[in-house]
CSV table of C-alpha atoms and ligand atoms in Angstrom, one decimal:
chain,number,residue,atom,x,y,z
A,18,UNK,CA,1.8,-62.6,-53.7
A,19,UNK,CA,5.4,-63.8,-53.8
A,20,UNK,CA,6.6,-67.3,-53.0
A,21,UNK,CA,8.4,-66.1,-50.0
A,22,UNK,CA,5.4,-64.5,-48.4
A,23,UNK,CA,3.4,-67.7,-48.7
A,24,UNK,CA,5.9,-69.6,-46.7
A,25,UNK,CA,4.6,-69.7,-43.1
A,26,UNK,CA,7.5,-68.6,-41.0
A,27,UNK,CA,8.0,-66.3,-38.0
A,28,UNK,CA,10.9,-64.6,-39.8
A,29,UNK,CA,9.6,-61.3,-41.0
A,30,UNK,CA,9.4,-59.4,-44.2
A,31,UNK,CA,11.9,-56.6,-44.1
A,32,UNK,CA,10.4,-53.2,-43.7
A,33,UNK,CA,6.7,-54.2,-43.6
A,34,UNK,CA,4.8,-51.7,-41.4
A,35,UNK,CA,2.7,-53.1,-38.5
A,36,UNK,CA,1.8,-49.9,-36.8
A,37,UNK,CA,1.5,-46.5,-38.4
A,38,UNK,CA,1.0,-43.5,-36.2
A,39,UNK,CA,-0.2,-40.2,-37.8
A,40,UNK,CA,-0.1,-36.9,-35.9
A,41,UNK,CA,-1.2,-38.5,-32.7
A,42,UNK,CA,-2.1,-36.3,-29.7
A,43,UNK,CA,-3.0,-37.3,-26.2
A,44,UNK,CA,-3.9,-34.5,-23.9
A,45,UNK,CA,-4.9,-34.9,-20.2
A,46,UNK,CA,-7.4,-32.8,-18.4
A,47,UNK,CA,-9.3,-31.4,-21.4
A,48,UNK,CA,-12.7,-30.1,-20.5
A,49,UNK,CA,-11.9,-30.5,-16.8
A,50,UNK,CA,-13.4,-28.4,-14.0
A,51,UNK,CA,-10.5,-26.0,-13.6
A,52,UNK,CA,-9.9,-23.8,-16.6
A,53,UNK,CA,-6.2,-24.5,-16.9
A,54,UNK,CA,-4.5,-25.7,-20.1
A,55,UNK,CA,-4.5,-29.5,-20.8
A,56,UNK,CA,-1.3,-31.5,-20.3
A,57,UNK,CA,0.0,-32.1,-23.8
A,58,UNK,CA,1.6,-35.4,-23.0
A,59,UNK,CA,1.8,-36.6,-26.6
A,60,UNK,CA,1.6,-33.6,-29.0
A,61,UNK,CA,1.7,-34.6,-32.7
A,62,UNK,CA,3.7,-37.9,-33.0
A,63,UNK,CA,4.1,-39.6,-36.4
A,64,UNK,CA,6.1,-42.8,-36.8
A,65,UNK,CA,6.0,-46.3,-38.2
A,66,UNK,CA,6.8,-49.5,-36.4
A,67,UNK,CA,7.9,-52.4,-38.6
A,68,UNK,CA,6.7,-55.9,-38.2
A,69,UNK,CA,9.2,-57.9,-36.1
A,70,UNK,CA,11.4,-55.0,-35.0
A,71,UNK,CA,12.2,-53.5,-31.7
A,72,UNK,CA,11.6,-49.8,-31.7
A,73,UNK,CA,13.2,-48.0,-28.7
A,74,UNK,CA,11.6,-45.0,-27.2
A,75,UNK,CA,13.8,-42.8,-25.1
A,76,UNK,CA,13.6,-39.4,-23.4
A,77,UNK,CA,13.7,-37.8,-20.0
A,78,UNK,CA,11.1,-38.6,-17.4
A,79,UNK,CA,7.7,-36.9,-18.1
A,80,UNK,CA,8.3,-36.5,-21.8
A,81,UNK,CA,5.3,-38.6,-22.7
A,82,UNK,CA,6.8,-42.1,-23.4
A,83,UNK,CA,4.3,-44.1,-21.3
A,84,UNK,CA,1.4,-42.0,-22.6
A,85,UNK,CA,2.4,-42.7,-26.2
A,86,UNK,CA,2.8,-46.5,-25.4
A,87,UNK,CA,-0.5,-46.6,-23.7
A,88,UNK,CA,-2.3,-44.7,-26.5
A,89,UNK,CA,-0.9,-47.1,-29.1
A,90,UNK,CA,-2.6,-50.0,-27.4
A,91,UNK,CA,-5.7,-48.0,-26.5
A,92,UNK,CA,-5.2,-47.9,-22.7
A,93,UNK,CA,-5.5,-44.2,-23.2
A,94,UNK,CA,-7.8,-42.3,-25.5
A,95,UNK,CA,-6.2,-40.3,-28.2
A,96,UNK,CA,-7.2,-36.7,-28.4
A,97,UNK,CA,-6.7,-36.6,-32.2
A,98,UNK,CA,-4.7,-38.4,-34.9
A,99,UNK,CA,-4.6,-42.0,-36.0
A,100,UNK,CA,-3.0,-45.3,-34.9
A,101,UNK,CA,-3.2,-47.8,-37.8
A,102,UNK,CA,-2.6,-51.5,-37.1
A,103,UNK,CA,-2.5,-53.3,-40.5
A,104,UNK,CA,-4.4,-50.3,-41.9
A,105,UNK,CA,-7.2,-50.2,-39.2
A,106,UNK,CA,-7.4,-47.1,-37.1
A,107,UNK,CA,-7.8,-48.5,-33.7
A,108,UNK,CA,-8.6,-45.1,-32.1
A,109,UNK,CA,-12.0,-45.5,-33.8
A,110,UNK,CA,-12.7,-49.0,-32.4
A,111,UNK,CA,-15.2,-49.6,-29.6
A,112,UNK,CA,-17.2,-52.3,-28.0
A,113,UNK,CA,-16.7,-55.9,-29.3
A,114,UNK,CA,-14.4,-54.7,-32.1
A,115,UNK,CA,-12.1,-53.0,-29.6
A,116,UNK,CA,-12.2,-56.0,-27.2
A,117,UNK,CA,-11.3,-58.4,-30.0
A,118,UNK,CA,-8.5,-56.2,-31.3
A,119,UNK,CA,-7.0,-55.9,-27.8
A,120,UNK,CA,-5.8,-59.5,-27.9
A,121,UNK,CA,-3.3,-58.3,-30.5
A,122,UNK,CA,-1.4,-55.9,-28.4
A,123,UNK,CA,-0.3,-56.0,-24.8
A,124,UNK,CA,1.8,-54.2,-22.3
A,125,UNK,CA,4.5,-55.1,-19.8
A,126,UNK,CA,4.8,-52.6,-17.0
A,127,UNK,CA,7.8,-51.1,-15.3
A,128,UNK,CA,7.0,-52.0,-11.8
A,129,UNK,CA,6.4,-55.7,-11.3
A,130,UNK,CA,5.7,-55.0,-7.6
A,131,UNK,CA,2.5,-53.1,-8.2
A,132,UNK,CA,1.3,-54.4,-11.6
A,133,UNK,CA,0.4,-57.9,-10.3
A,134,UNK,CA,-2.6,-58.5,-8.2
A,135,UNK,CA,-1.3,-59.9,-4.9
A,136,UNK,CA,-4.6,-61.7,-4.1
A,137,UNK,CA,-4.5,-63.9,-7.2
A,138,UNK,CA,-2.2,-66.9,-7.8
A,139,UNK,CA,0.3,-66.8,-10.5
A,140,UNK,CA,-1.8,-69.2,-12.6
A,141,UNK,CA,-4.9,-67.0,-12.2
A,142,UNK,CA,-2.9,-63.9,-13.1
A,143,UNK,CA,-1.6,-65.4,-16.3
A,144,UNK,CA,-5.0,-67.0,-17.1
A,145,UNK,CA,-7.1,-63.9,-16.5
A,146,UNK,CA,-6.8,-62.5,-20.1
A,147,UNK,CA,-7.7,-65.9,-21.4
A,148,UNK,CA,-10.8,-66.0,-19.2
A,149,UNK,CA,-11.8,-62.4,-20.2
A,150,UNK,CA,-11.6,-63.4,-23.9
A,151,UNK,CA,-13.3,-66.8,-23.3
A,152,UNK,CA,-10.3,-68.4,-25.0
A,153,UNK,CA,-10.9,-72.1,-25.8
A,154,UNK,CA,-11.9,-74.4,-23.0
A,155,UNK,CA,-11.0,-74.0,-19.3
A,156,UNK,CA,-8.9,-77.1,-19.6
A,157,UNK,CA,-7.0,-75.8,-22.6
A,158,UNK,CA,-6.5,-72.5,-20.7
A,159,UNK,CA,-4.8,-74.2,-17.8
A,160,UNK,CA,-2.7,-76.2,-20.2
A,161,UNK,CA,-1.7,-73.0,-22.0
A,162,UNK,CA,-0.8,-71.3,-18.7
A,163,UNK,CA,1.6,-74.2,-17.9
A,164,UNK,CA,3.2,-73.8,-21.3
A,165,UNK,CA,3.6,-70.1,-20.7
A,166,UNK,CA,5.2,-70.7,-17.3
A,167,UNK,CA,7.8,-72.8,-19.1
A,168,UNK,CA,8.3,-70.4,-21.9
A,169,UNK,CA,9.2,-67.6,-19.5
A,170,UNK,CA,11.5,-69.8,-17.3
A,171,UNK,CA,9.1,-70.5,-14.4
A,172,UNK,CA,8.2,-73.9,-13.0
A,173,UNK,CA,4.8,-75.8,-13.1
A,174,UNK,CA,4.5,-75.7,-9.3
A,175,UNK,CA,4.6,-71.8,-9.5
A,176,UNK,CA,1.0,-72.0,-10.8
A,177,UNK,CA,-0.4,-72.0,-7.2
A,178,UNK,CA,1.9,-69.5,-5.6
A,179,UNK,CA,1.3,-65.8,-5.0
A,180,UNK,CA,3.3,-62.9,-6.5
A,181,UNK,CA,4.7,-61.8,-3.2
A,182,UNK,CA,6.6,-65.1,-2.9
A,183,UNK,CA,8.7,-64.1,-5.9
A,184,UNK,CA,11.7,-61.9,-6.6
A,185,UNK,CA,11.4,-58.8,-8.8
A,186,UNK,CA,12.9,-60.6,-11.8
A,187,UNK,CA,10.5,-63.6,-11.4
A,188,UNK,CA,7.6,-61.2,-11.0
A,189,UNK,CA,8.5,-59.6,-14.3
A,190,UNK,CA,8.5,-63.1,-15.9
A,191,UNK,CA,5.0,-63.5,-14.6
A,192,UNK,CA,4.0,-60.1,-16.2
A,193,UNK,CA,5.6,-61.2,-19.5
A,194,UNK,CA,3.8,-64.6,-19.4
A,195,UNK,CA,0.5,-62.7,-18.9
A,196,UNK,CA,1.2,-60.3,-21.8
A,197,UNK,CA,2.0,-63.3,-24.0
A,198,UNK,CA,-1.2,-65.3,-23.1
A,199,UNK,CA,-3.4,-64.2,-25.9
A,200,UNK,CA,-0.6,-64.6,-28.5
A,201,UNK,CA,-0.3,-60.9,-29.4
A,202,UNK,CA,1.8,-59.5,-32.3
A,203,UNK,CA,2.7,-56.3,-30.6
A,204,UNK,CA,3.9,-55.6,-27.0
A,205,UNK,CA,4.7,-52.3,-25.4
A,206,UNK,CA,7.5,-52.9,-22.9
A,207,UNK,CA,7.4,-49.9,-20.5
A,208,UNK,CA,10.8,-49.7,-18.8
A,209,UNK,CA,10.6,-53.5,-18.2
A,210,UNK,CA,13.9,-53.8,-16.4
A,211,UNK,CA,14.3,-50.3,-14.8
A,212,UNK,CA,13.1,-51.6,-11.4
A,213,UNK,CA,15.3,-54.7,-11.4
A,214,UNK,CA,18.8,-55.3,-10.1
A,215,UNK,CA,21.5,-55.0,-12.8
A,216,UNK,CA,22.3,-58.7,-12.6
A,217,UNK,CA,18.7,-59.6,-13.3
A,218,UNK,CA,18.2,-57.1,-16.0
A,219,UNK,CA,20.3,-59.0,-18.5
A,220,UNK,CA,18.3,-62.2,-17.9
A,221,UNK,CA,15.0,-60.5,-18.6
A,222,UNK,CA,16.4,-58.7,-21.7
A,223,UNK,CA,17.7,-62.1,-23.0
A,224,UNK,CA,14.3,-63.6,-22.3
A,225,UNK,CA,12.5,-60.8,-24.2
A,226,UNK,CA,14.9,-61.3,-27.2
A,227,UNK,CA,14.3,-65.0,-27.2
A,228,UNK,CA,10.6,-64.6,-27.1
A,229,UNK,CA,10.7,-62.1,-29.9
A,230,UNK,CA,12.5,-64.6,-32.1
A,231,UNK,CA,10.3,-67.5,-31.2
A,232,UNK,CA,7.0,-65.7,-31.6
A,233,UNK,CA,7.9,-63.1,-34.2
A,234,UNK,CA,6.9,-60.3,-31.8
A,235,UNK,CA,7.1,-56.6,-32.5
A,236,UNK,CA,8.2,-54.4,-29.5
A,237,UNK,CA,8.0,-50.8,-28.5
A,238,UNK,CA,10.7,-50.7,-25.9
A,239,UNK,CA,10.5,-47.7,-23.6
A,240,UNK,CA,13.6,-46.9,-21.6
A,241,UNK,CA,15.6,-44.2,-20.1
A,242,UNK,CA,18.8,-46.2,-20.0
A,243,UNK,CA,20.4,-45.6,-23.4
A,244,UNK,CA,22.9,-48.4,-23.2
A,245,UNK,CA,20.1,-50.9,-22.9
A,246,UNK,CA,18.4,-49.4,-25.8
A,247,UNK,CA,21.5,-49.5,-28.0
A,248,UNK,CA,21.9,-53.2,-27.3
A,249,UNK,CA,18.3,-54.4,-27.8
A,250,UNK,CA,16.7,-52.0,-30.4
A,251,UNK,CA,16.8,-52.0,-34.2
A,252,UNK,CA,15.7,-48.4,-34.4
A,253,UNK,CA,15.3,-45.7,-31.8
A,254,UNK,CA,12.9,-42.8,-31.3
A,255,UNK,CA,14.0,-39.9,-29.2
A,256,UNK,CA,11.2,-38.1,-27.5
A,257,UNK,CA,11.0,-34.6,-25.9
A,258,UNK,CA,8.0,-32.8,-24.5
A,259,UNK,CA,5.5,-34.9,-26.5
A,260,UNK,CA,7.4,-34.8,-29.7
A,261,UNK,CA,9.7,-37.2,-31.6
A,262,UNK,CA,12.9,-35.3,-32.1
A,263,UNK,CA,14.9,-38.0,-34.0
A,264,UNK,CA,14.1,-41.5,-35.2
A,265,UNK,CA,16.2,-44.0,-37.0
A,266,UNK,CA,18.6,-46.9,-37.1
A,267,UNK,CA,19.9,-47.4,-33.5
A,268,UNK,CA,23.6,-47.9,-34.2
A,269,UNK,CA,23.6,-45.0,-36.7
A,270,UNK,CA,21.8,-42.7,-34.3
A,271,UNK,CA,24.1,-43.5,-31.4
A,272,UNK,CA,27.2,-43.1,-33.6
A,273,UNK,CA,26.2,-40.0,-35.3
A,274,UNK,CA,23.3,-38.2,-33.8
A,275,UNK,CA,21.8,-35.4,-35.8
A,276,UNK,CA,19.3,-33.7,-33.6
A,277,UNK,CA,20.6,-31.2,-31.0
A,278,UNK,CA,18.5,-33.0,-28.3
A,279,UNK,CA,19.8,-36.4,-29.2
A,280,UNK,CA,23.4,-35.0,-29.2
A,281,UNK,CA,22.8,-33.5,-25.8
A,282,UNK,CA,21.3,-36.7,-24.4
A,283,UNK,CA,24.0,-38.9,-25.7
A,284,UNK,CA,26.7,-36.5,-24.5
A,285,UNK,CA,25.6,-37.2,-21.0
A,286,UNK,CA,26.5,-40.9,-21.2
A,287,UNK,CA,29.9,-41.6,-19.7
A,288,UNK,CA,32.3,-42.2,-22.5
A,289,UNK,CA,33.7,-45.8,-22.7
A,290,UNK,CA,36.7,-44.5,-24.6
A,291,UNK,CA,38.6,-42.1,-22.2
A,292,UNK,CA,40.7,-40.7,-25.1
A,293,UNK,CA,37.6,-39.4,-26.9
A,294,UNK,CA,37.5,-35.6,-27.1
A,295,UNK,CA,33.7,-35.6,-27.3
A,296,UNK,CA,32.2,-32.5,-25.8
A,297,UNK,CA,29.9,-32.9,-22.8
A,298,UNK,CA,26.8,-30.8,-23.0
A,299,UNK,CA,25.0,-29.8,-19.9
A,300,UNK,CA,21.5,-28.7,-20.6
A,301,UNK,CA,20.3,-25.7,-18.7
A,302,UNK,CA,17.2,-25.9,-16.5
A,303,UNK,CA,14.5,-28.5,-16.8
A,304,UNK,CA,12.0,-29.2,-19.6
A,305,UNK,CA,9.1,-26.7,-19.8
A,306,UNK,CA,5.7,-27.7,-18.6
A,307,UNK,CA,3.7,-29.8,-21.0
A,308,UNK,CA,0.7,-27.6,-20.1
A,309,UNK,CA,2.5,-24.6,-21.5
A,310,UNK,CA,5.0,-25.8,-24.1
A,311,UNK,CA,7.1,-23.3,-26.1
A,312,UNK,CA,5.7,-22.0,-29.3
A,313,UNK,CA,8.0,-23.1,-32.2
A,314,UNK,CA,10.4,-26.0,-31.5
A,315,UNK,CA,9.7,-27.9,-28.3
A,316,UNK,CA,13.5,-27.9,-27.5
A,317,UNK,CA,14.0,-24.2,-28.2
A,318,UNK,CA,14.2,-23.1,-24.6
A,319,UNK,CA,17.2,-25.3,-23.9
A,320,UNK,CA,18.8,-26.0,-27.2
A,321,UNK,CA,22.6,-25.5,-27.4
A,322,UNK,CA,22.3,-25.1,-31.2
A,323,UNK,CA,19.4,-22.7,-31.2
A,324,UNK,CA,19.4,-20.3,-34.2
A,325,UNK,CA,19.9,-16.6,-33.3
A,326,UNK,CA,18.4,-13.7,-35.1
A,327,UNK,CA,20.9,-12.3,-37.6
A,328,UNK,CA,21.0,-9.0,-35.7
A,329,UNK,CA,22.5,-10.6,-32.7
A,330,UNK,CA,24.7,-13.2,-34.3
A,331,UNK,CA,27.9,-11.5,-33.0
A,332,UNK,CA,26.7,-11.1,-29.4
A,333,UNK,CA,29.2,-12.6,-26.9
A,334,UNK,CA,28.2,-16.1,-25.7
A,335,UNK,CA,28.0,-15.1,-22.0
A,336,UNK,CA,25.6,-12.2,-22.7
A,337,UNK,CA,23.5,-14.4,-25.0
A,338,UNK,CA,23.2,-17.1,-22.4
A,339,UNK,CA,22.2,-14.4,-19.9
A,340,UNK,CA,19.5,-13.3,-22.3
A,341,UNK,CA,18.2,-16.8,-22.8
A,342,UNK,CA,18.1,-17.4,-19.0
A,343,UNK,CA,16.3,-14.0,-18.6
A,344,UNK,CA,13.7,-15.2,-21.1
A,345,UNK,CA,13.3,-18.4,-19.1
A,346,UNK,CA,12.8,-16.6,-15.9
A,347,UNK,CA,10.2,-14.4,-17.5
A,348,UNK,CA,8.5,-17.4,-19.1
A,349,UNK,CA,8.3,-19.1,-15.7
A,350,UNK,CA,6.9,-16.0,-14.0
A,351,UNK,CA,4.3,-15.6,-16.7
A,352,UNK,CA,2.9,-19.1,-16.0
A,353,UNK,CA,3.4,-19.2,-12.2
A,354,UNK,CA,0.2,-19.0,-10.4
A,355,UNK,CA,-0.1,-16.2,-8.0
A,356,UNK,CA,-1.2,-17.2,-4.5
A,357,UNK,CA,-4.1,-15.4,-2.9
A,358,UNK,CA,-1.7,-13.7,-0.6
A,359,UNK,CA,0.4,-12.4,-3.4
A,360,UNK,CA,-2.7,-11.1,-5.2
A,361,UNK,CA,-3.8,-9.4,-2.0
A,362,UNK,CA,-0.3,-7.9,-1.4
A,363,UNK,CA,-0.4,-6.7,-5.0
A,364,UNK,CA,-3.7,-5.0,-4.5
A,365,UNK,CA,-2.4,-3.3,-1.4
A,366,UNK,CA,0.7,-2.2,-3.3
A,367,UNK,CA,3.0,-4.3,-1.1
A,368,UNK,CA,6.2,-6.0,-2.1
A,369,UNK,CA,5.6,-9.5,-3.5
A,370,UNK,CA,7.9,-12.1,-4.9
A,371,UNK,CA,6.9,-10.8,-8.3
A,372,UNK,CA,8.6,-7.4,-7.8
A,373,UNK,CA,12.2,-8.5,-7.7
A,374,UNK,CA,12.9,-7.8,-11.4
A,375,UNK,CA,15.7,-5.4,-10.4
A,376,UNK,CA,17.5,-8.2,-8.5
A,377,UNK,CA,17.1,-10.6,-11.4
A,378,UNK,CA,18.6,-8.0,-13.8
A,379,UNK,CA,21.5,-7.4,-11.5
A,380,UNK,CA,22.1,-11.1,-11.1
A,381,UNK,CA,22.1,-11.9,-14.8
A,382,UNK,CA,23.5,-8.8,-16.4
A,383,UNK,CA,25.4,-7.2,-13.6
A,384,UNK,CA,28.9,-8.3,-14.5
A,385,UNK,CA,28.4,-8.1,-18.2
A,386,UNK,CA,29.0,-5.5,-20.8
A,387,UNK,CA,25.5,-4.9,-22.2
A,388,UNK,CA,25.4,-2.8,-25.4
A,389,UNK,CA,22.7,-0.2,-25.8
A,390,UNK,CA,20.8,-2.1,-28.5
A,391,UNK,CA,20.2,-5.0,-26.0
A,392,UNK,CA,20.0,-2.9,-22.8
A,393,UNK,CA,17.0,-1.0,-24.2
A,394,UNK,CA,15.0,-4.3,-24.7
A,395,UNK,CA,15.8,-5.5,-21.2
A,396,UNK,CA,14.7,-2.1,-19.9
A,397,UNK,CA,11.4,-2.3,-21.9
A,398,UNK,CA,10.8,-5.8,-20.6
A,399,UNK,CA,11.4,-4.8,-17.0
A,400,UNK,CA,8.8,-2.1,-17.5
A,401,UNK,CA,6.2,-4.7,-18.4
A,402,UNK,CA,7.1,-6.8,-15.5
A,403,UNK,CA,6.9,-3.9,-13.1
A,404,UNK,CA,3.4,-3.4,-14.4
A,405,UNK,CA,2.7,-7.0,-13.7
A,406,UNK,CA,2.3,-7.8,-17.4
A,407,UNK,CA,4.4,-10.9,-17.5
A,408,UNK,CA,2.7,-12.2,-20.5
A,409,UNK,CA,3.5,-9.1,-22.5
A,410,UNK,CA,7.1,-9.2,-21.3
A,411,UNK,CA,7.4,-12.8,-22.5
A,412,UNK,CA,6.0,-12.0,-25.9
A,413,UNK,CA,8.2,-8.9,-26.2
A,414,UNK,CA,11.3,-10.9,-25.6
A,415,UNK,CA,10.3,-13.5,-28.1
A,416,UNK,CA,9.7,-10.8,-30.7
A,417,UNK,CA,13.0,-9.2,-30.1
A,418,UNK,CA,15.4,-12.1,-29.4
A,419,UNK,CA,13.5,-15.0,-30.9
A,420,UNK,CA,14.3,-16.8,-34.2
A,421,UNK,CA,12.5,-19.4,-36.3
A,422,UNK,CA,13.1,-21.8,-33.4
A,423,UNK,CA,10.8,-19.7,-31.2
A,424,UNK,CA,8.1,-19.2,-33.8
A,425,UNK,CA,7.8,-22.2,-36.0
A,426,UNK,CA,7.6,-25.9,-35.3
A,427,UNK,CA,10.3,-27.6,-37.3
A,428,UNK,CA,9.6,-30.2,-40.1
A,429,UNK,CA,11.0,-33.7,-40.0
A,430,UNK,CA,14.1,-33.8,-42.2
A,431,UNK,CA,15.5,-37.0,-43.6
A,432,UNK,CA,19.1,-37.0,-42.4
A,433,UNK,CA,20.5,-40.3,-43.7
A,434,UNK,CA,20.0,-42.7,-46.5
A,435,UNK,CA,18.4,-45.2,-44.2
A,436,UNK,CA,15.5,-42.8,-43.7
A,437,UNK,CA,16.4,-41.4,-40.3
A,438,UNK,CA,14.6,-38.1,-39.6
A,439,UNK,CA,15.4,-35.2,-37.3
A,440,UNK,CA,13.0,-32.5,-36.1
A,441,UNK,CA,15.1,-29.4,-36.3
A,442,UNK,CA,15.4,-26.1,-38.2
A,443,UNK,CA,19.2,-26.5,-38.4
A,444,UNK,CA,18.7,-28.9,-41.3
A,445,UNK,CA,17.4,-26.1,-43.5
A,446,UNK,CA,20.1,-25.0,-45.8
A,447,UNK,CA,20.2,-21.5,-44.6
A,448,UNK,CA,20.8,-22.6,-41.0
A,449,UNK,CA,23.5,-25.1,-41.7
A,450,UNK,CA,25.0,-26.6,-38.6
A,451,UNK,CA,27.4,-24.4,-36.6
A,452,UNK,CA,31.0,-25.6,-36.2
A,453,UNK,CA,30.6,-26.0,-32.5
A,454,UNK,CA,28.0,-25.8,-29.8
A,455,UNK,CA,27.3,-22.8,-27.8
A,456,UNK,CA,27.4,-24.1,-24.2
A,457,UNK,CA,24.2,-22.4,-23.2
A,458,UNK,CA,24.7,-22.9,-19.5
A,459,UNK,CA,25.4,-20.3,-16.9
A,460,UNK,CA,29.1,-20.0,-16.2
B,20,ADP,P1,7.1,-40.6,-19.2
B,20,ADP,O1,6.6,-42.0,-19.3
B,20,ADP,O2,8.0,-40.2,-20.4
B,20,ADP,O3,7.8,-40.4,-17.9
B,20,ADP,P2,4.3,-39.9,-19.0
B,20,ADP,O4,3.7,-40.3,-20.3
B,20,ADP,O5,4.1,-40.7,-17.9
B,20,ADP,O6,5.9,-39.6,-19.3
B,20,ADP,O7,3.8,-38.4,-18.7
B,20,ADP,C1,3.8,-37.3,-19.6
B,20,ADP,C2,3.1,-36.1,-19.0
B,20,ADP,O8,1.8,-36.4,-18.8
B,20,ADP,C3,3.7,-35.8,-17.6
B,20,ADP,O9,3.7,-34.4,-17.5
B,20,ADP,C4,2.8,-36.4,-16.7
B,20,ADP,O10,2.7,-35.7,-15.5
B,20,ADP,C5,1.4,-36.2,-17.4
B,20,ADP,N1,0.5,-37.3,-17.1
B,20,ADP,C6,0.7,-38.7,-17.2
B,20,ADP,N2,-0.4,-39.4,-16.9
B,20,ADP,C7,-1.4,-38.4,-16.6
B,20,ADP,C8,-2.7,-38.5,-16.1
B,20,ADP,N3,-3.3,-39.7,-16.0
B,20,ADP,N4,-3.4,-37.3,-15.9
B,20,ADP,C9,-2.7,-36.1,-16.0
B,20,ADP,N5,-1.5,-36.0,-16.4
B,20,ADP,C10,-0.8,-37.1,-16.7
B,21,MG,MG1,6.8,-43.7,-18.1
């Protein structure tokens, strides 16, 4: 062991891994009563969190951020994969081992209104984890809680007050004090300032940074506000539909994003420099359901840089967008559940909302010049739909108009010399990045 490592200090060894996540999956509703697909909230995540760093986790609502955070600290059971803390797979722990390990990692929740028990005093709330773990003597616990109140900027007399007597920011301080009580190494901060007034947000962020320095904490900082993440995080992971699309140095990733999803996400932030000519990308539609994610790349149904099959490379952008939207409509139909009335109408040969394929075609392709080699596939698809074989229609469209993005999950490609990676087929040599984005929105 080197001299440096022997020196007791809260400053951290550069690059040492605290948490290692391998192909982690957390599905909800597996083996449930209804025979529907599980919600694939986290669907194959691999990443490292370094000791002492703040790793940001960003992505649209519902993409699996909280589930990932909760699974890392075992508030949620992993469906498969590993979560290694200092080399121990904590998904395998149970009983006393699990309880003992739990001291090491804590969570601060988004909503300080609902995450604190209103029938307990502030002192009891902060002391509760100490009581549960039988930490030292009762007297030392009370003493420790008083210290914690001070550490998070509350006053000794707050010990006997109740949460409802406090403002949102102060309540979040109580939540932070509770998370710190057992002196953890790792804290998941799940949108810790999202519910707070802007003026209070900065105070809480400063507090979190001070505490990190003082106690050598490692943070997973979940947020949807990218400007907050840029300010507070060392590295950032960008999540979409249960997958990490890009992960790397925060400043670098914000300056020069490599993954089409990161590029799209960042393009939506108002530009501080009005002279910048950065293109704004509007993503079409909403993310697909995590119960029925696309085959291939998770972002393939909305990606502005999606690879086209060679055969259709020269198809006009407007027509190609119409084809992509048509595919999305068919995909939605194929997973929409038919109501009992619809099924009945269908049996009686009556019109249902599922028989409007002519209208859809007119709407999407009516004003466009559709060449025969495309028209024939639309025709074929319409035939399947008229026969109520939406699944067949969906697969047919994928076979004809799909590319590697529709069939294969991309690898993680290292895209910078700091080890940033991006999850996208465009990084393969044969699909080098296009000069410009195809604005795949309807015009
Ligand atoms: P985020 O924090 O990014 O908004 P979540 O992790 O909360 O995303 O949710 C990811 C997906 O899992 C969503 O589709 C959500 O509806 C679903 N989900 C979250 N918690 C549960 C649960 N307890 N049971 C079933 N589905 C859940
Ligand atoms: Mg969440």
